[in-house]
């Protein structure tokens, strides 16, 4: 579906593109160079997920983080990959590791959300 381009949409995409890690909605709003309410940013982020521009990570605390999908493609990170949540710097990063798992007969996994929790290499 063709979506119209807006200044806010471009600003959200710019913040995500320039980020090296997944970001929460609050962090994205703080970095925006345009005025935008939280509801608008939330809708934009969910549309980006629908259009496979970004992927959403739900962390262990229930908070949602968003990362641009292009970075995963450039680094050859597979679709089903782990994420790492650093408890010290509160960042979430994509891990370039393929997820291997098995499920009981009759279960068909469509997508996964795996988050490892600890201290990242930058904070160690």
PDB file of C-alpha atoms in Angstrom:
ATOM      1  CA  UNK A   1       0.000   0.000   0.000  1.00  0.00           C
ATOM      2  CA  UNK A   2       1.355   3.401  -0.988  1.00  0.00           C
ATOM      3  CA  UNK A   3       1.588   5.697   2.014  1.00  0.00           C
ATOM      4  CA  UNK A   4       1.895   9.437   1.854  1.00  0.00           C
ATOM      5  CA  UNK A   5       5.134  11.004   2.934  1.00  0.00           C
ATOM      6  CA  UNK A   6       5.096  13.522   5.773  1.00  0.00           C
ATOM      7  CA  UNK A   7       7.721  15.617   7.519  1.00  0.00           C
ATOM      8  CA  UNK A   8       7.198  13.669  10.738  1.00  0.00           C
ATOM      9  CA  UNK A   9       7.511  10.338   8.953  1.00  0.00           C
ATOM     10  CA  UNK A  10      10.786  11.451   7.340  1.00  0.00           C
ATOM     11  CA  UNK A  11      12.085  12.696  10.703  1.00  0.00           C
ATOM     12  CA  UNK A  12      11.271   9.388  12.452  1.00  0.00           C
ATOM     13  CA  UNK A  13      12.951   7.440   9.662  1.00  0.00           C
ATOM     14  CA  UNK A  14      16.042   9.684   9.881  1.00  0.00           C
ATOM     15  CA  UNK A  15      16.351   9.105  13.644  1.00  0.00           C
ATOM     16  CA  UNK A  16      16.102   5.322  13.185  1.00  0.00           C
ATOM     17  CA  UNK A  17      18.491   5.300  10.206  1.00  0.00           C
ATOM     18  CA  UNK A  18      21.135   7.224  12.164  1.00  0.00           C
ATOM     19  CA  UNK A  19      20.829   4.993  15.232  1.00  0.00           C
ATOM     20  CA  UNK A  20      23.187   2.077  15.746  1.00  0.00           C
ATOM     21  CA  UNK A  21      20.803   0.369  18.177  1.00  0.00           C
ATOM     22  CA  UNK A  22      17.084  -0.261  18.530  1.00  0.00           C
ATOM     23  CA  UNK A  23      15.260   2.677  20.105  1.00  0.00           C
ATOM     24  CA  UNK A  24      12.161   3.065  22.234  1.00  0.00           C
ATOM     25  CA  UNK A  25       9.382   5.384  21.135  1.00  0.00           C
ATOM     26  CA  UNK A  26      10.344   7.809  23.930  1.00  0.00           C
ATOM     27  CA  UNK A  27      13.964   7.923  22.749  1.00  0.00           C
ATOM     28  CA  UNK A  28      12.836   8.523  19.162  1.00  0.00           C
ATOM     29  CA  UNK A  29      10.511  11.376  20.188  1.00  0.00           C
ATOM     30  CA  UNK A  30      13.368  13.033  22.144  1.00  0.00           C
ATOM     31  CA  UNK A  31      15.650  12.963  19.069  1.00  0.00           C
ATOM     32  CA  UNK A  32      13.079  14.345  16.605  1.00  0.00           C
ATOM     33  CA  UNK A  33      13.827  17.714  15.038  1.00  0.00           C
ATOM     34  CA  UNK A  34      10.105  18.340  14.367  1.00  0.00           C
ATOM     35  CA  UNK A  35       7.165  18.661  16.731  1.00  0.00           C
ATOM     36  CA  UNK A  36       5.212  15.410  16.881  1.00  0.00           C
ATOM     37  CA  UNK A  37       2.885  13.929  19.439  1.00  0.00           C
ATOM     38  CA  UNK A  38       3.418  10.437  20.807  1.00  0.00           C
ATOM     39  CA  UNK A  39       0.318   9.017  19.107  1.00  0.00           C
ATOM     40  CA  UNK A  40       1.520  10.112  15.664  1.00  0.00           C
ATOM     41  CA  UNK A  41       4.976   8.621  16.229  1.00  0.00           C
ATOM     42  CA  UNK A  42       3.376   5.389  17.481  1.00  0.00           C
ATOM     43  CA  UNK A  43       1.244   5.111  14.320  1.00  0.00           C
ATOM     44  CA  UNK A  44       4.264   5.836  12.107  1.00  0.00           C
ATOM     45  CA  UNK A  45       6.354   3.162  13.852  1.00  0.00           C
ATOM     46  CA  UNK A  46       3.610   0.563  13.508  1.00  0.00           C
ATOM     47  CA  UNK A  47       3.194   1.380   9.802  1.00  0.00           C
ATOM     48  CA  UNK A  48       6.957   1.031   9.367  1.00  0.00           C
ATOM     49  CA  UNK A  49       6.649  -2.438  10.953  1.00  0.00           C
ATOM     50  CA  UNK A  50       3.772  -3.360   8.612  1.00  0.00           C
ATOM     51  CA  UNK A  51       5.820  -2.174   5.618  1.00  0.00           C
ATOM     52  CA  UNK A  52       8.902  -4.063   6.905  1.00  0.00           C
ATOM     53  CA  UNK A  53      10.980  -0.895   7.146  1.00  0.00           C
ATOM     54  CA  UNK A  54      11.671  -1.519  10.839  1.00  0.00           C
ATOM     55  CA  UNK A  55      11.297  -4.461  13.160  1.00  0.00           C
ATOM     56  CA  UNK A  56       9.902  -4.317  16.654  1.00  0.00           C
ATOM     57  CA  UNK A  57      11.562  -5.895  19.666  1.00  0.00           C
ATOM     58  CA  UNK A  58       9.624  -6.363  22.877  1.00  0.00           C
ATOM     59  CA  UNK A  59      12.153  -6.337  25.708  1.00  0.00           C
ATOM     60  CA  UNK A  60      11.960  -8.227  28.968  1.00  0.00           C
ATOM     61  CA  UNK A  61      10.394  -5.168  30.644  1.00  0.00           C
ATOM     62  CA  UNK A  62       7.571  -5.106  28.073  1.00  0.00           C
ATOM     63  CA  UNK A  63       8.872  -1.941  26.425  1.00  0.00           C
ATOM     64  CA  UNK A  64       8.901  -1.846  22.622  1.00  0.00           C
ATOM     65  CA  UNK A  65      12.059  -0.966  20.704  1.00  0.00           C
ATOM     66  CA  UNK A  66      12.350  -0.347  16.977  1.00  0.00           C
ATOM     67  CA  UNK A  67      15.307  -0.962  14.659  1.00  0.00           C
ATOM     68  CA  UNK A  68      15.674  -0.229  10.970  1.00  0.00           C
ATOM     69  CA  UNK A  69      15.651  -3.440   8.929  1.00  0.00           C
ATOM     70  CA  UNK A  70      18.207  -2.229   6.383  1.00  0.00           C
ATOM     71  CA  UNK A  71      21.006  -2.517   8.926  1.00  0.00           C
ATOM     72  CA  UNK A  72      20.206  -6.178   9.389  1.00  0.00           C
ATOM     73  CA  UNK A  73      20.293  -6.726   5.622  1.00  0.00           C
ATOM     74  CA  UNK A  74      23.636  -4.929   5.275  1.00  0.00           C
ATOM     75  CA  UNK A  75      25.176  -7.022   8.052  1.00  0.00           C
ATOM     76  CA  UNK A  76      23.524 -10.196   6.712  1.00  0.00           C
ATOM     77  CA  UNK A  77      21.644 -10.715   9.964  1.00  0.00           C
ATOM     78  CA  UNK A  78      18.910 -13.335   9.460  1.00  0.00           C
ATOM     79  CA  UNK A  79      15.218 -12.545  10.040  1.00  0.00           C
ATOM     80  CA  UNK A  80      15.030 -14.779  13.094  1.00  0.00           C
ATOM     81  CA  UNK A  81      17.821 -13.366  15.203  1.00  0.00           C
ATOM     82  CA  UNK A  82      18.438 -12.704  18.875  1.00  0.00           C
ATOM     83  CA  UNK A  83      18.544  -9.238  20.406  1.00  0.00           C
ATOM     84  CA  UNK A  84      20.663  -8.191  23.382  1.00  0.00           C
ATOM     85  CA  UNK A  85      19.308  -5.866  26.092  1.00  0.00           C
ATOM     86  CA  UNK A  86      22.074  -4.216  28.113  1.00  0.00           C
ATOM     87  CA  UNK A  87      20.938  -3.547  31.663  1.00  0.00           C
ATOM     88  CA  UNK A  88      23.643  -0.928  32.154  1.00  0.00           C
ATOM     89  CA  UNK A  89      23.215   1.380  29.126  1.00  0.00           C
ATOM     90  CA  UNK A  90      19.600   0.275  28.459  1.00  0.00           C
ATOM     91  CA  UNK A  91      20.209  -0.352  24.755  1.00  0.00           C
ATOM     92  CA  UNK A  92      18.971  -3.169  22.558  1.00  0.00           C
ATOM     93  CA  UNK A  93      21.122  -4.433  19.700  1.00  0.00           C
ATOM     94  CA  UNK A  94      20.603  -7.044  16.980  1.00  0.00           C
ATOM     95  CA  UNK A  95      22.831 -10.094  17.375  1.00  0.00           C
ATOM     96  CA  UNK A  96      24.130 -11.592  14.103  1.00  0.00           C
ATOM     97  CA  UNK A  97      23.210 -15.117  15.119  1.00  0.00           C
ATOM     98  CA  UNK A  98      20.713 -17.468  13.490  1.00  0.00           C
ATOM     99  CA  UNK A  99      18.169 -18.831  15.939  1.00  0.00           C
ATOM    100  CA  UNK A 100      17.897 -22.623  15.926  1.00  0.00           C
ATOM    101  CA  UNK A 101      15.100 -24.220  17.872  1.00  0.00           C
ATOM    102  CA  UNK A 102      12.556 -26.990  17.650  1.00  0.00           C
ATOM    103  CA  UNK A 103       8.890 -26.973  18.548  1.00  0.00           C
ATOM    104  CA  UNK A 104       6.507 -29.777  19.431  1.00  0.00           C
ATOM    105  CA  UNK A 105       4.613 -31.375  16.574  1.00  0.00           C
ATOM    106  CA  UNK A 106       1.704 -29.265  15.342  1.00  0.00           C
ATOM    107  CA  UNK A 107       3.225 -25.881  16.258  1.00  0.00           C
ATOM    108  CA  UNK A 108       4.179 -23.585  13.362  1.00  0.00           C
ATOM    109  CA  UNK A 109       6.309 -20.598  14.330  1.00  0.00           C
ATOM    110  CA  UNK A 110       5.716 -17.490  12.216  1.00  0.00           C
ATOM    111  CA  UNK A 111       8.135 -15.188  14.008  1.00  0.00           C
ATOM    112  CA  UNK A 112      10.210 -15.067  17.155  1.00  0.00           C
ATOM    113  CA  UNK A 113      11.166 -12.498  19.771  1.00  0.00           C
ATOM    114  CA  UNK A 114      14.338 -13.565  21.575  1.00  0.00           C
ATOM    115  CA  UNK A 115      16.000 -11.117  23.942  1.00  0.00           C
ATOM    116  CA  UNK A 116      19.206 -11.904  25.822  1.00  0.00           C
ATOM    117  CA  UNK A 117      19.725  -9.782  28.949  1.00  0.00           C
ATOM    118  CA  UNK A 118      23.019  -8.708  30.498  1.00  0.00           C
ATOM    119  CA  UNK A 119      25.923  -6.289  30.071  1.00  0.00           C
ATOM    120  CA  UNK A 120      26.971  -5.408  26.483  1.00  0.00           C
ATOM    121  CA  UNK A 121      30.577  -5.430  25.262  1.00  0.00           C
ATOM    122  CA  UNK A 122      30.739  -1.604  25.392  1.00  0.00           C
ATOM    123  CA  UNK A 123      29.758  -1.563  29.094  1.00  0.00           C
ATOM    124  CA  UNK A 124      31.832  -4.585  30.191  1.00  0.00           C
TER     125      UNK A 124
END
